[in-house]
mmCIF file with all atom_site columns, C-alpha atoms in Angstrom:
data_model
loop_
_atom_site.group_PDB
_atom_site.id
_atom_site.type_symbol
_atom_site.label_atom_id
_atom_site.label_alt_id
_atom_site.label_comp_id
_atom_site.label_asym_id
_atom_site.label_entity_id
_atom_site.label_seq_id
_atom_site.pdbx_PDB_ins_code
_atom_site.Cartn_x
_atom_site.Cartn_y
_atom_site.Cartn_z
_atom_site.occupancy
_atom_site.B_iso_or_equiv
_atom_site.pdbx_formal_charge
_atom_site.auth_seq_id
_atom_site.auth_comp_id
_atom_site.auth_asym_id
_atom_site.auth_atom_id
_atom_site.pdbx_PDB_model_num
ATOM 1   C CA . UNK A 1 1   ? 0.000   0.000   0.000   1.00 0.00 ? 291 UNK A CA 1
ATOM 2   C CA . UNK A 1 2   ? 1.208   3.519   -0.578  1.00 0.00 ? 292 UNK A CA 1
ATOM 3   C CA . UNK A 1 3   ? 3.315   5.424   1.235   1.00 0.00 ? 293 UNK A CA 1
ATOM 4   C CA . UNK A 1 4   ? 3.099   3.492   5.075   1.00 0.00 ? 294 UNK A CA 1
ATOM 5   C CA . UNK A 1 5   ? 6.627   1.583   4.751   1.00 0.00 ? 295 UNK A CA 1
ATOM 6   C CA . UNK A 1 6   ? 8.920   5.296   4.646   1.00 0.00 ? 296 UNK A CA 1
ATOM 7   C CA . UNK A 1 7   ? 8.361   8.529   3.418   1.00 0.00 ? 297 UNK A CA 1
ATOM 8   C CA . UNK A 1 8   ? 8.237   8.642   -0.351  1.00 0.00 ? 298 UNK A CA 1
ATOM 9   C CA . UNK A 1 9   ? 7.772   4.769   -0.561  1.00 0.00 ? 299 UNK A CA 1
ATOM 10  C CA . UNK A 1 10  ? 4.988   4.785   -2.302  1.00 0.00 ? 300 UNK A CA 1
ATOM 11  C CA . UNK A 1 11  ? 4.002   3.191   -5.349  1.00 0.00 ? 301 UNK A CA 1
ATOM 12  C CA . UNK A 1 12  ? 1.155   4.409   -6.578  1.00 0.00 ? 302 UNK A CA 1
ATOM 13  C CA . UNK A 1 13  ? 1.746   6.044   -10.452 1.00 0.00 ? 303 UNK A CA 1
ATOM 14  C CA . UNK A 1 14  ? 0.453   9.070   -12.012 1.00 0.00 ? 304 UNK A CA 1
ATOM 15  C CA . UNK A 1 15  ? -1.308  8.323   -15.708 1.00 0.00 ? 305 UNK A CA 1
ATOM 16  C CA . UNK A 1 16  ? -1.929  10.332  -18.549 1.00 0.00 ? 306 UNK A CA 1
ATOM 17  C CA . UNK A 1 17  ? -3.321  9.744   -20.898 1.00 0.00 ? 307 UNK A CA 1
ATOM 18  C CA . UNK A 1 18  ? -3.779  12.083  -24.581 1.00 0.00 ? 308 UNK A CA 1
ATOM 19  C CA . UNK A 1 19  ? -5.474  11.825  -27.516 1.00 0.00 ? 309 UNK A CA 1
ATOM 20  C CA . UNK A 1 20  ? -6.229  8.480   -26.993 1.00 0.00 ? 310 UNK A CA 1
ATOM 21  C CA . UNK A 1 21  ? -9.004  5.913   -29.126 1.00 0.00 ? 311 UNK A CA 1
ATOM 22  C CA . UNK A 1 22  ? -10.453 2.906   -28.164 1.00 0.00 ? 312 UNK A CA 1
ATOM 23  C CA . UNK A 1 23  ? -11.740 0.403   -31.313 1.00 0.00 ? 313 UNK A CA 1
ATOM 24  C CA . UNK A 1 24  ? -14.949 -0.644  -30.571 1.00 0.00 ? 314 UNK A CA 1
ATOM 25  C CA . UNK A 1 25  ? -13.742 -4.454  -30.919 1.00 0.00 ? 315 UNK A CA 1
ATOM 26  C CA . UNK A 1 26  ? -11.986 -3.440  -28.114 1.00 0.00 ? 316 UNK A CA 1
ATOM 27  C CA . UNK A 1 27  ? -14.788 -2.432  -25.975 1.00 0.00 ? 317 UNK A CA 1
ATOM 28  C CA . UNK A 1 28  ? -15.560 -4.285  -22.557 1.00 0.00 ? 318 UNK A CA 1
ATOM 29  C CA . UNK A 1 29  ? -19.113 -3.727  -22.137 1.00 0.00 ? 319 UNK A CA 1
ATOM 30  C CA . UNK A 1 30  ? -21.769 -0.959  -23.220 1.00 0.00 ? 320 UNK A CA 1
ATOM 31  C CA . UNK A 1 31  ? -20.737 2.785   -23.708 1.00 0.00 ? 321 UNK A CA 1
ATOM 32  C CA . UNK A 1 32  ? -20.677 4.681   -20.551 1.00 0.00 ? 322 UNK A CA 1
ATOM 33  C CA . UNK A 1 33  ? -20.335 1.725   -18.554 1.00 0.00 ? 323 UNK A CA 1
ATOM 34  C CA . UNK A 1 34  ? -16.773 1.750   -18.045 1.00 0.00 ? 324 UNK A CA 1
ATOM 35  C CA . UNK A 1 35  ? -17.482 2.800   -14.375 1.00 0.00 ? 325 UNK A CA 1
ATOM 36  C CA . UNK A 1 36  ? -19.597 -0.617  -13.832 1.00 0.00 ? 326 UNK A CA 1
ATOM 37  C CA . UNK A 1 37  ? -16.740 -2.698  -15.722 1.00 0.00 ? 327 UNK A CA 1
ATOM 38  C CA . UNK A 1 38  ? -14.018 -1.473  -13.496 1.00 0.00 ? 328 UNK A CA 1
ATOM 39  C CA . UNK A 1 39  ? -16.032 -1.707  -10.296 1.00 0.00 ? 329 UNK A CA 1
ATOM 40  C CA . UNK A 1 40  ? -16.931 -5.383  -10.926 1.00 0.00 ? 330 UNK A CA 1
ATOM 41  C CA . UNK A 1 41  ? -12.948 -6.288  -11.859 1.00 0.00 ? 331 UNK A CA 1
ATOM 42  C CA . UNK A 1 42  ? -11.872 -4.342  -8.622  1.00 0.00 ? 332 UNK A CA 1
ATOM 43  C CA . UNK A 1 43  ? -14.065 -5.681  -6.565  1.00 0.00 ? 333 UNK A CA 1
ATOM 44  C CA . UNK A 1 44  ? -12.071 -8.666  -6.149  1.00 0.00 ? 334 UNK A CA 1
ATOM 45  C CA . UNK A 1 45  ? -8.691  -6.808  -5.135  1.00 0.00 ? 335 UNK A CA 1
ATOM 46  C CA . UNK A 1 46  ? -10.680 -4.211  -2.550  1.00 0.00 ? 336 UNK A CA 1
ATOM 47  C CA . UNK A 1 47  ? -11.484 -5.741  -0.107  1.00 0.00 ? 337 UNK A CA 1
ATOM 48  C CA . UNK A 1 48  ? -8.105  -7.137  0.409   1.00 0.00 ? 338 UNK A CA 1
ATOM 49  C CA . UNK A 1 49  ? -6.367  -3.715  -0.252  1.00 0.00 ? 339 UNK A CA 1
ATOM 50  C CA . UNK A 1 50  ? -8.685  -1.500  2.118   1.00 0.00 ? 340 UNK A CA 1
ATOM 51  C CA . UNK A 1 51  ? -8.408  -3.400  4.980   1.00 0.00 ? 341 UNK A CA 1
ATOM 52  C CA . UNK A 1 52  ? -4.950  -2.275  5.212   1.00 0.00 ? 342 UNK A CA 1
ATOM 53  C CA . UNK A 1 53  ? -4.276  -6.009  7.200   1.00 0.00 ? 343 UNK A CA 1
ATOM 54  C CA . UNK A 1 54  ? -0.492  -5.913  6.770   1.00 0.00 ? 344 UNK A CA 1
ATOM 55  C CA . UNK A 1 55  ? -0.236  -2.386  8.744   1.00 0.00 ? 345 UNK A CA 1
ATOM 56  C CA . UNK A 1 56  ? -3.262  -3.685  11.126  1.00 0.00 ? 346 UNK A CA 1
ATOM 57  C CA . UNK A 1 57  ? -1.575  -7.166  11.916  1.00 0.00 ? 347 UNK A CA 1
ATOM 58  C CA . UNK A 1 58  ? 1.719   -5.127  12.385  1.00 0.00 ? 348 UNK A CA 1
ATOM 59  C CA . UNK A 1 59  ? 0.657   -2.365  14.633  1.00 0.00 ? 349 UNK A CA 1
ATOM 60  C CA . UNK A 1 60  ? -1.315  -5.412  16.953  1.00 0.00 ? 350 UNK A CA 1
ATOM 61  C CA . UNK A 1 61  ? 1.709   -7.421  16.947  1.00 0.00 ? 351 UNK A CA 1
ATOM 62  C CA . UNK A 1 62  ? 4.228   -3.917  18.168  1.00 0.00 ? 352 UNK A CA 1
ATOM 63  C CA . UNK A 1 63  ? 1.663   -3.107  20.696  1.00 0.00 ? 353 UNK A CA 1
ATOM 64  C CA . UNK A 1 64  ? 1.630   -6.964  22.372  1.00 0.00 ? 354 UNK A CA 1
ATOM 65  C CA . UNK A 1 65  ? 5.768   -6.660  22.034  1.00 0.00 ? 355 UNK A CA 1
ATOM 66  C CA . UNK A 1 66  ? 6.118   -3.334  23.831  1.00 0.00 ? 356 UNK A CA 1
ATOM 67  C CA . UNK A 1 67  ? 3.619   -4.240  26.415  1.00 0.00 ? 357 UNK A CA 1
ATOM 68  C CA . UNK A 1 68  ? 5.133   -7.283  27.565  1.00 0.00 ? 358 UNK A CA 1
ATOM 69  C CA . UNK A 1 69  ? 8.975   -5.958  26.870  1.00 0.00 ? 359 UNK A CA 1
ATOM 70  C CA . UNK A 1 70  ? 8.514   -1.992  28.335  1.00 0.00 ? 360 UNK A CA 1
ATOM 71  C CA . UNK A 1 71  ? 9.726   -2.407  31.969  1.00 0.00 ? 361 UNK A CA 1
ATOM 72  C CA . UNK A 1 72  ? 8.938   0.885   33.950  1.00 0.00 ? 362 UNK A CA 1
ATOM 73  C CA . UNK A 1 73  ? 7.922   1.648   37.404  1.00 0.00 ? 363 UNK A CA 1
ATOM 74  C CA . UNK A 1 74  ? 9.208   -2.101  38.499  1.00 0.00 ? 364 UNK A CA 1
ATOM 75  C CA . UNK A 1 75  ? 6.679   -3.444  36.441  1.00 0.00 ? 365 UNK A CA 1
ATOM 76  C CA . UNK A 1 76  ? 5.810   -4.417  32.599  1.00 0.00 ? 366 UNK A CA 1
ATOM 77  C CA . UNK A 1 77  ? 2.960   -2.365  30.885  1.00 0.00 ? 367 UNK A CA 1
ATOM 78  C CA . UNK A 1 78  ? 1.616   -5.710  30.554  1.00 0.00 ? 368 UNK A CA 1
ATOM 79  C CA . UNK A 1 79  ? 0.973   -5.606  34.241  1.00 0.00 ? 369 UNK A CA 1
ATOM 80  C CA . UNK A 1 80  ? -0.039  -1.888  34.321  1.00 0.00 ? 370 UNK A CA 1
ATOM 81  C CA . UNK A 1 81  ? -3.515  -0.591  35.651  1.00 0.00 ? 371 UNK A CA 1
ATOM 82  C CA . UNK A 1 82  ? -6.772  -1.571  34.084  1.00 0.00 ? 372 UNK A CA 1
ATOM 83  C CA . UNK A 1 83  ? -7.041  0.827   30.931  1.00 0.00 ? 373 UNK A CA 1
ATOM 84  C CA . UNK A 1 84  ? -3.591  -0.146  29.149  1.00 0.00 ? 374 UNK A CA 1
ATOM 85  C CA . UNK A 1 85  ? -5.075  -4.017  29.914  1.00 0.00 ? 375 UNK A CA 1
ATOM 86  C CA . UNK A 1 86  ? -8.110  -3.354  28.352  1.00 0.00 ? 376 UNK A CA 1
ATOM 87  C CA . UNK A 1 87  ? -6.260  -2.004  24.984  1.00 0.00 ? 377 UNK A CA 1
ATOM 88  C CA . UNK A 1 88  ? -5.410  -5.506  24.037  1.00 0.00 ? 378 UNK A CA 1
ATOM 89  C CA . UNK A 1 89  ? -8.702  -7.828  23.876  1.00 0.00 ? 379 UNK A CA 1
ATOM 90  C CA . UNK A 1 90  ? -10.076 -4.950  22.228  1.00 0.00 ? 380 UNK A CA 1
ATOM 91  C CA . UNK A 1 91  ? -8.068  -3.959  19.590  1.00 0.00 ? 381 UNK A CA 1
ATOM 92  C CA . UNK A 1 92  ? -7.488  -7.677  19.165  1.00 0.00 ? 382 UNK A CA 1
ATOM 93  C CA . UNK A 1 93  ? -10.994 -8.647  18.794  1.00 0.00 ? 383 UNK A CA 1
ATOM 94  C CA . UNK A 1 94  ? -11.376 -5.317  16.540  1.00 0.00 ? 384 UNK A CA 1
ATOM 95  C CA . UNK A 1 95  ? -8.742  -6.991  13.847  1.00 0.00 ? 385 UNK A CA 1
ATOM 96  C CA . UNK A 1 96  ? -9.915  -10.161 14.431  1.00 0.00 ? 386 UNK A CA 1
ATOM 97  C CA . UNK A 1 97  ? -13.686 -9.396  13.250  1.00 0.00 ? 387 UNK A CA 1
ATOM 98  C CA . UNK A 1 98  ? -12.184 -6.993  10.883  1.00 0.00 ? 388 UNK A CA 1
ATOM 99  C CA . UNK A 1 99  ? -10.343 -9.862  9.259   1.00 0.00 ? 389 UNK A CA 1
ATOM 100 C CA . UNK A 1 100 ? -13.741 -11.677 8.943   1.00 0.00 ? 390 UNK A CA 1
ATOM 101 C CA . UNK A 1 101 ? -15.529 -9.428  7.364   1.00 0.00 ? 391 UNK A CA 1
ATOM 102 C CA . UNK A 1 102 ? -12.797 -8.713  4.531   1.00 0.00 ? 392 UNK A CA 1
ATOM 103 C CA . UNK A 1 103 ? -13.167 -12.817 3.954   1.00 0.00 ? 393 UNK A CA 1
ATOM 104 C CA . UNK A 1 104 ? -17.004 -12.891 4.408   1.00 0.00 ? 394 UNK A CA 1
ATOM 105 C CA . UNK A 1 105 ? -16.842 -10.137 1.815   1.00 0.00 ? 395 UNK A CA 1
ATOM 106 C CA . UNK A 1 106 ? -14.344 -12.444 -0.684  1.00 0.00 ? 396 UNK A CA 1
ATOM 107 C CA . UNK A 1 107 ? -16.344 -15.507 -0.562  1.00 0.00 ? 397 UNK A CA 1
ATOM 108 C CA . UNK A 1 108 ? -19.125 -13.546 -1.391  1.00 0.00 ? 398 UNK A CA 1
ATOM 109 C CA . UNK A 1 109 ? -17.765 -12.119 -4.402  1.00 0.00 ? 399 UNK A CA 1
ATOM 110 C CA . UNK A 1 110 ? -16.440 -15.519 -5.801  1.00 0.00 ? 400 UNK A CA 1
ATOM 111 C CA . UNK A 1 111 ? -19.607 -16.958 -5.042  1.00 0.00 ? 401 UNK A CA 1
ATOM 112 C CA . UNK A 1 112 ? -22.245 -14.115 -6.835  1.00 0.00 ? 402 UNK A CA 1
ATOM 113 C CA . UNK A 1 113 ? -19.205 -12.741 -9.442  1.00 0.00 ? 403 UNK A CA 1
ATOM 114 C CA . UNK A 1 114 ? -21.512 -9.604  -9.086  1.00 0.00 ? 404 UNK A CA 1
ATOM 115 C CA . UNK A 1 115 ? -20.494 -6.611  -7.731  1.00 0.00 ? 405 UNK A CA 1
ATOM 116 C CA . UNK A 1 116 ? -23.511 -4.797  -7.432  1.00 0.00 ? 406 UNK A CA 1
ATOM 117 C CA . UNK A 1 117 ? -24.957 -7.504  -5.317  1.00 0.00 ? 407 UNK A CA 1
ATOM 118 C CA . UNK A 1 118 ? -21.651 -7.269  -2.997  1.00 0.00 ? 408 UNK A CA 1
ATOM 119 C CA . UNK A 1 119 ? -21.512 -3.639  -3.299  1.00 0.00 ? 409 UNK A CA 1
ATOM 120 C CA . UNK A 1 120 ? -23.235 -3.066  0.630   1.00 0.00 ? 410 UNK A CA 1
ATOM 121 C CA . UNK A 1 121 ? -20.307 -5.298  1.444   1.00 0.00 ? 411 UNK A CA 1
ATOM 122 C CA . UNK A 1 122 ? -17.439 -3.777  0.135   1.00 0.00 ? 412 UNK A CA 1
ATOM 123 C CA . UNK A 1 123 ? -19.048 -0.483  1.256   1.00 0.00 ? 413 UNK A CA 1
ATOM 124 C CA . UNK A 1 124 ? -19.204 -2.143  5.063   1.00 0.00 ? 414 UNK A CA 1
ATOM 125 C CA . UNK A 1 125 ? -15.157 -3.209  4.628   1.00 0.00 ? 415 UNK A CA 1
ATOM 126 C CA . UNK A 1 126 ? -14.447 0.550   3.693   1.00 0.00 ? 416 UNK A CA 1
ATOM 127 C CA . UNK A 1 127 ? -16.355 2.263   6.562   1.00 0.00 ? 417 UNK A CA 1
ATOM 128 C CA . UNK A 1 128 ? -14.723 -0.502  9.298   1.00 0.00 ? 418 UNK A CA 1
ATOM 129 C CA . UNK A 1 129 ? -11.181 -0.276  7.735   1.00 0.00 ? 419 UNK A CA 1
ATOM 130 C CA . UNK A 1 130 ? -9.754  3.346   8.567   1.00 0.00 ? 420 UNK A CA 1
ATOM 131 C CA . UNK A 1 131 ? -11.702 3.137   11.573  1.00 0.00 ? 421 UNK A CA 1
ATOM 132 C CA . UNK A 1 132 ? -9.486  0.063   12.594  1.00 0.00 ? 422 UNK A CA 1
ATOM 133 C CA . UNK A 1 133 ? -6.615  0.873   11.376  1.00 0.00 ? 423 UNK A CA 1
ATOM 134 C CA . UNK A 1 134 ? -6.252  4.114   12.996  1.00 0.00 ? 424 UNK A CA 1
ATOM 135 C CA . UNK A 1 135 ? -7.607  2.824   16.520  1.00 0.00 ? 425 UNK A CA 1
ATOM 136 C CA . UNK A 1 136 ? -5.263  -0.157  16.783  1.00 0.00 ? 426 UNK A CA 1
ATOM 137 C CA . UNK A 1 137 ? -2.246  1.976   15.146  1.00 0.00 ? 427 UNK A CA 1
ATOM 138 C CA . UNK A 1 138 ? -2.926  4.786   18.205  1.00 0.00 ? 428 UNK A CA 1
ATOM 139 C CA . UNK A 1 139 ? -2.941  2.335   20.699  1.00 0.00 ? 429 UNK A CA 1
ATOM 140 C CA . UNK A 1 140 ? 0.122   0.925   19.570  1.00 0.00 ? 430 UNK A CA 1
ATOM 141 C CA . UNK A 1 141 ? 1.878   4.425   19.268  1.00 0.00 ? 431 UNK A CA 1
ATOM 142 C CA . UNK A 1 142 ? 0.632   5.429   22.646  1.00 0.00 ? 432 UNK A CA 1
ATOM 143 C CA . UNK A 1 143 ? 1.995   2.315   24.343  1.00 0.00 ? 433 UNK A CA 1
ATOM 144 C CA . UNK A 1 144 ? 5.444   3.238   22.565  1.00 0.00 ? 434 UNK A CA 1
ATOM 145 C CA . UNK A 1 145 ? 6.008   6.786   23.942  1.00 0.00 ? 435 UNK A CA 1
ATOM 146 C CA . UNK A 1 146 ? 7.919   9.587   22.802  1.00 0.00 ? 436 UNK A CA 1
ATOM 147 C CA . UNK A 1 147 ? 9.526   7.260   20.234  1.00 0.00 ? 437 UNK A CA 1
ATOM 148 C CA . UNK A 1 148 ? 6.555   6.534   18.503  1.00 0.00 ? 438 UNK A CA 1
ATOM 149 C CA . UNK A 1 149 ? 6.554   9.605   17.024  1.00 0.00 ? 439 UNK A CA 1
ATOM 150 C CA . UNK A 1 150 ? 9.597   9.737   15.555  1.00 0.00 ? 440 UNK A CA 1
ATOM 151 C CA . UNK A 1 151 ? 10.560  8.975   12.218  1.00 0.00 ? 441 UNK A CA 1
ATOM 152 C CA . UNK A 1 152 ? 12.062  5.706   13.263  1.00 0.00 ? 442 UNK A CA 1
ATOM 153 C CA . UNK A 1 153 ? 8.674   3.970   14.091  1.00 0.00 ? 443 UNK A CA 1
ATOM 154 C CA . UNK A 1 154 ? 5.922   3.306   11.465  1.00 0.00 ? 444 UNK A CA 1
ATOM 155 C CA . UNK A 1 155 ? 3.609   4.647   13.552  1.00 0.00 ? 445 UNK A CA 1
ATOM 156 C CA . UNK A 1 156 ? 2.455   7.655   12.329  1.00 0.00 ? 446 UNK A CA 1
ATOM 157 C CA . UNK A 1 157 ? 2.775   7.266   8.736   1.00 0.00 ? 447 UNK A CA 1
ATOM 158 C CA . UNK A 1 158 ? -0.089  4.386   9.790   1.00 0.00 ? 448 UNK A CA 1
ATOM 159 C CA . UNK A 1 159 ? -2.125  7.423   10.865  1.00 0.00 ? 449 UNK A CA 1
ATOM 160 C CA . UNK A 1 160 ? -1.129  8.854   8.049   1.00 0.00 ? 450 UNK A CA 1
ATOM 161 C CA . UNK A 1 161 ? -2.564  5.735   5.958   1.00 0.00 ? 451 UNK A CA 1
ATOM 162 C CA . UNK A 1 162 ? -5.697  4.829   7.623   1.00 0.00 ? 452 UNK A CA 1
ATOM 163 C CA . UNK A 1 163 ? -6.985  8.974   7.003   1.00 0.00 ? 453 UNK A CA 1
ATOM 164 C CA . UNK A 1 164 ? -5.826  7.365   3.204   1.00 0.00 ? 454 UNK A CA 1
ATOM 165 C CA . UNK A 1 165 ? -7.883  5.025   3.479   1.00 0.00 ? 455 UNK A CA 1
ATOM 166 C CA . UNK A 1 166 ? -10.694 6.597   3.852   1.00 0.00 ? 456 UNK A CA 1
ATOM 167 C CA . UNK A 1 167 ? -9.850  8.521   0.888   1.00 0.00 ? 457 UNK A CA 1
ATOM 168 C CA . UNK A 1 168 ? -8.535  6.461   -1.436  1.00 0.00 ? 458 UNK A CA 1
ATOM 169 C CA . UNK A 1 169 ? -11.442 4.458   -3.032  1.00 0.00 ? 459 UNK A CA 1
ATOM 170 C CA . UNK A 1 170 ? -14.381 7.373   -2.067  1.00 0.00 ? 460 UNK A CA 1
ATOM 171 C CA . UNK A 1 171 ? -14.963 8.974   1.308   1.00 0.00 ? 461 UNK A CA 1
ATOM 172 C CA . UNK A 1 172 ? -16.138 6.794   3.656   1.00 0.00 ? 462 UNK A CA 1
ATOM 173 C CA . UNK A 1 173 ? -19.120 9.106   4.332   1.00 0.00 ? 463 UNK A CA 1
ATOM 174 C CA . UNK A 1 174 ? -19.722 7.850   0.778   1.00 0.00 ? 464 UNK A CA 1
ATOM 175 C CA . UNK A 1 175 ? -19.622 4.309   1.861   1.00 0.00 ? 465 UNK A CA 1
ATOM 176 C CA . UNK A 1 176 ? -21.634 4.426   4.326   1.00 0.00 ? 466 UNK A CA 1
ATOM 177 C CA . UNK A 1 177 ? -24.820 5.864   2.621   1.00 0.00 ? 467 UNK A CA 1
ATOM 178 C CA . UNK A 1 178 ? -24.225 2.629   -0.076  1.00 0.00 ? 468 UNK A CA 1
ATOM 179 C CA . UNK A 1 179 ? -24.357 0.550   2.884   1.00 0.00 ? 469 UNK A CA 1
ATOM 180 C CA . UNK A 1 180 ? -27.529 2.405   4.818   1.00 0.00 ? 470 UNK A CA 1
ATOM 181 C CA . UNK A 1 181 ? -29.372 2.074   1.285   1.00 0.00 ? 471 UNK A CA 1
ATOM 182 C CA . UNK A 1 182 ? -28.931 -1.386  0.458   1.00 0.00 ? 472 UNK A CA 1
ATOM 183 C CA . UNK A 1 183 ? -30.036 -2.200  3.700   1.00 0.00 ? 473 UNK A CA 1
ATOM 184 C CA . UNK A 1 184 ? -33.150 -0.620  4.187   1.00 0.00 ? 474 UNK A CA 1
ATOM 185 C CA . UNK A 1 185 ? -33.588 -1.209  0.622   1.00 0.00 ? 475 UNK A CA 1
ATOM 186 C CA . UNK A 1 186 ? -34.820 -4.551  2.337   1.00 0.00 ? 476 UNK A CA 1
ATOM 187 C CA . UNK A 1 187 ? -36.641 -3.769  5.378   1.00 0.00 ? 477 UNK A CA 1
ATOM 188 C CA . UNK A 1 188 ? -40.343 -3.979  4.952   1.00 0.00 ? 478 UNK A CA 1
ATOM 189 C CA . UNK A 1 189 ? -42.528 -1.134  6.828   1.00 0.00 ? 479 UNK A CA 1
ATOM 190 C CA . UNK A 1 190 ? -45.205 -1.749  9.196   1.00 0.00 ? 480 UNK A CA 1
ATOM 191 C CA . UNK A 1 191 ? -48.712 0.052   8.295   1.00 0.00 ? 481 UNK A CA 1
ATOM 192 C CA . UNK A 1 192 ? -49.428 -0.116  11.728  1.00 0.00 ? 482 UNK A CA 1
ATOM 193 C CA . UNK A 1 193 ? -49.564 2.563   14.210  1.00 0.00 ? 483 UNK A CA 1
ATOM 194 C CA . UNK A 1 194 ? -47.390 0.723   16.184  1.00 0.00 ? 484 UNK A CA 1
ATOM 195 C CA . UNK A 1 195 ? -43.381 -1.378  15.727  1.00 0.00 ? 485 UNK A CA 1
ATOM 196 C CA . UNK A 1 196 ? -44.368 -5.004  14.441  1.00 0.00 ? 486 UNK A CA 1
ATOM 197 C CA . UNK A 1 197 ? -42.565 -6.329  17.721  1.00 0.00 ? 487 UNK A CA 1
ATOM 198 C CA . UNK A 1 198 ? -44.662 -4.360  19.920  1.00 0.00 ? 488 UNK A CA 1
ATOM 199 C CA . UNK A 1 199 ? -45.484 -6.132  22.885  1.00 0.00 ? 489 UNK A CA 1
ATOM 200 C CA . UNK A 1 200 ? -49.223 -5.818  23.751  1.00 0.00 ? 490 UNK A CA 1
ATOM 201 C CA . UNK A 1 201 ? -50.189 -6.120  20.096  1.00 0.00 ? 491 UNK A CA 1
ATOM 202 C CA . UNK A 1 202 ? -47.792 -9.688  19.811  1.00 0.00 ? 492 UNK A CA 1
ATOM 203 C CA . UNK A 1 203 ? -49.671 -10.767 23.513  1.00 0.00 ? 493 UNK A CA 1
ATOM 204 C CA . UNK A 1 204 ? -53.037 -9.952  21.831  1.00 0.00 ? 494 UNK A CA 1
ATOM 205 C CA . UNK A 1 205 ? -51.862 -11.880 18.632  1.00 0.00 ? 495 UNK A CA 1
ATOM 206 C CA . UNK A 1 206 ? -50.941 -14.973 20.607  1.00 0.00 ? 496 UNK A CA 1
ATOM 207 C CA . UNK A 1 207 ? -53.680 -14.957 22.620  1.00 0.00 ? 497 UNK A CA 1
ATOM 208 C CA . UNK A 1 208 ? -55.980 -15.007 19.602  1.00 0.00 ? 498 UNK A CA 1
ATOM 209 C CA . UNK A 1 209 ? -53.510 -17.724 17.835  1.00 0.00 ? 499 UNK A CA 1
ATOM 210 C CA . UNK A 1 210 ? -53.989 -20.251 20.980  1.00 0.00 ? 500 UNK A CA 1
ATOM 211 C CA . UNK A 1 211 ? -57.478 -19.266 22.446  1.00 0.00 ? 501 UNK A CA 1
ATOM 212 C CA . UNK A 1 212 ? -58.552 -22.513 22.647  1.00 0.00 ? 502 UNK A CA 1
ATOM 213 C CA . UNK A 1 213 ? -55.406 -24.021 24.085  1.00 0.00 ? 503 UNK A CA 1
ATOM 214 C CA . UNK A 1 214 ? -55.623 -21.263 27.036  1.00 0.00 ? 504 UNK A CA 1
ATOM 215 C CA . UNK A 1 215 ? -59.676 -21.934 27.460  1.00 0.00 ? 505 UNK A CA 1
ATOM 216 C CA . UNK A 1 216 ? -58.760 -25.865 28.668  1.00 0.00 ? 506 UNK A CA 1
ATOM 217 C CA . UNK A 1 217 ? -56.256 -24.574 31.444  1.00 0.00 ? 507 UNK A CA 1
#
């Protein structure tokens, strides 16, 4: 991924491209649909790409190494009071469900081969991944100190990457209006006055449903 290894280490190019003709045996797909022919070939790599797993896995695995290595006070961090404790289930659960989704996400695009039917979960991998990747990453820096910060720890060009991220492929404000309309797109709504699950209306219901049952007790 661009630019989270070193300064300047990215290697993403710039294209340009003049005066340029496509035949039309050359065409994938309809005119104008060169948006939904791309989309449905890079739907395979984004998931993968987005959930920026390398830097993820790698920030997880700094933080665990610190905490059980950084000796201060007598003690390891490891052994520290109750918040820096609570850092590493969390964040650790975080990638770990993270990781899930990306492959729930894969599967489903080998299965369908359709990427507007996958396109609520792609959008659900881009909302989750700078979110991740920036949580974990800050964790990590804070349990590292001062040094952190410097140039000789990844660190912040992680930060750096997850705000990317959420760039990169659309804003994730973007993303997460795909995902809010797909699903409601399949949420039925009640004509009554009140929620379907709405308590004295389901008693009333099964009373009806099993009058006669209730009349022998």
């Amino acid at each position: 991924m661009a630019g989270w290894v070193e300064e300047g280490g990215g290697d993403h190019a710039y294209i340009r491209y003049e005066d340029v003709r496509i035949p039309k045996d050359n065409m994938l797909g309809d005119r104008g649909q060169a948006f939904v022919v791309a989309r449905t070939r890079l739907a395979v790599a984004d998931p993968p790409r987005d959930a920026s797993g390398g830097p993820m896995k790698l920030a997880f695995e700094m933080l665990c190494e610190r905490a059980v290595s950084r000796f201060t006070q007598g003690e390891r961090l490891s052994s520290k009071q109750l918040r820096p404790r609570e850092w590493w289930p969390t964040r650790g659960s975080r990638s770990s469900s993270f990781r899930l989704l990306v492959l729930q996400t894969a599967w489903k695009i080998d299965r369908y081969g359709d990427y507007k039917r996958v396109r609520g979960d792609i959008s659900a991998v881009k909302v989750a991944a700078p979110k991740v990747l920036q949580s974990v990453a800050t964790k990590a820096l804070q349990v590292h100190g001062s040094l952190a910060i410097s140039d000789e720890m990844p660190f912040v060009a992680m930060l750096v990457n997850g705000i990317h991220v959420g760039l990169a492929d659309g804003p994730t404000e973007v993303h997460k209006l795909t995902l809010a309309r797909q699903i409601l797109a399949g949420v039925e709504p009640t004509s009554e006055t009140f929620p379907s699950r709405h308590i004295p209306a389901l008693k009333e219901e099964a009373e009806r449903k099993y009058a006669a049952t209730l009349a022998r007790l």
